[in-house]
Steps between C-alpha positions, in 0.01 A plus 500: 500500500790279460797574711803649300853471632807581329761243491799727573356663816538183713741667752333691789678808650627410856453753776862524583579608141288813541698804608396712791274786384454354153131513382364170367235543228256212443506356154161426320485226257360637165201337351518379144215735411661817634778711325843502634589785746771652271265517213230687711760739609623571139132559382454740782809702399395507128154654615660761702735600211204523251301729749801731529525533125130578469530774760788662312311494165206664666719774645647567148175521324374779725569843350708751703336830586698819522375839655479785266756787565378832621560841339779572760676175424478559128648852545786352703564238241510770222736720709735207575496403124576858412785525745640165383480611141661833573788333690550247219487775234753706697733188527460411128542863394805543708648178367410595145653849550813372664536243221465765220722747691757214547494420125532866398771575748676178412491596127624854563755385744638244252525760229679749720715237663605357153606858384681575818663151520616523143660851573664382826601176324667687215678707744615210727590285189727790376650544842558120540641470148742782556614343832538164336698661221724673734543180712589298188741761386653516846530129511664481161740761606566315830550172312747667258688649802512161664636335184769775462578445884542129456721546193708755689525264794587217276772700337633624820502157636694373206749787544533428871533141443777548237674749732484242781646234280774724372715478818470120513592473129796747557622307806469169305707667215759619742526172672536309179749748358702478825507115501605495133770758565640307797488179309703661218736636753547160661571343151761738405640667814744334744451771759119444519565132572766586765267755651211257572747238628647750737144578622444123559836469680396772753227253624777249605614549869854611535756222552334238285746275321466269202207675335347336193369741244246378239447719198316464160730384218491843336570694808796265582638551154492895538610502862846654571623274780805727568317711736399211720683271751510171321621327800195576700261509197447201280300576182278247335247506225136402565272459188194560736598865552408778277715796410508732799444219747758339730511264802768513776548212734723452789517262795240697693352744250287486176427816317297521179508828319303615189560823333135488365371469862702806608380686200146401593534628854629833369210517251247429775640798681517723189167418334281608784662830508466529123128407520438749780666775315308409184165484686558835656559656155211305331226604731220588251323847538149449361401860568740629235455453124611170373861478346552348153833340610488415876764219452782730419516679837571188721770384256679829518476509880602138564807489262722724713413308821562161321833634374597624840406158651696316239798740557470429867502129436803521274686714764412242773640224270807697423550567876461117569755418227745759642444374862545136381852584397659558830337180630724284267816545692330404819377188330847420376 
């Protein structure tokens, strides 16, 4: 036999490369006539599998043998089947009876419930419709009352507003009438011009000499200088002054007097009293029935007071004119 040696196994294993406790198996060189070890192992496994399959087939081919039941066992089986059938029949019968009773009761209940529901629904619908009708009627009445209330409030507000505006209009008319009256008096009356000039001279300290008096051209034309000391008072015309205005100048004093300003001061004192009296007489009473002519009452009540105030003003002016006459000799 020739010596066979594999070329790739030319490195021997050294003893120091073997770990302690590791088993070293000898390796036998295979002959060229023998099968490899892995093939022999594979064939062995296939043979074992075939034997196992044959054993399984043999066991399946053998018929199973069962022992015959006895009479007692048959009686027990019959009794168990009877009891099971009885129980199942009871269950099925109960279910069928419950289903039939449920369907009959449902049908009867639906019919009776439909009749009763229709009757109750008719009664409830009548009651609901009646309540809604009453509510709608009440709402319409309430809306009509609210509209009437708003109309009444609007009318009362207009009446109150007109009554509140009346004193202002009346005061404006009185003021305008007074200004026109005084303007007319100044244009035609010498005593009126002398009166407001005397009022202006009262503002000059006593003992002043060489007083320059500036008047408008129209007032200077109508002024009667005979009642004034012409040695102390020197009259001049100033185109910048309006009728009823004058300016007095001395070495240490400057007095500017305007009849319209004095009138305005008097009106400022007079108009609040007039408005207060008018407001007391024009307080609306909403509890009483509305009057057809609420404007007539304040006019009647305010006229006597306005007349009394105008008379008082005329008396005060007359008193000032009369008091100005004794001052003339002192000025002279």
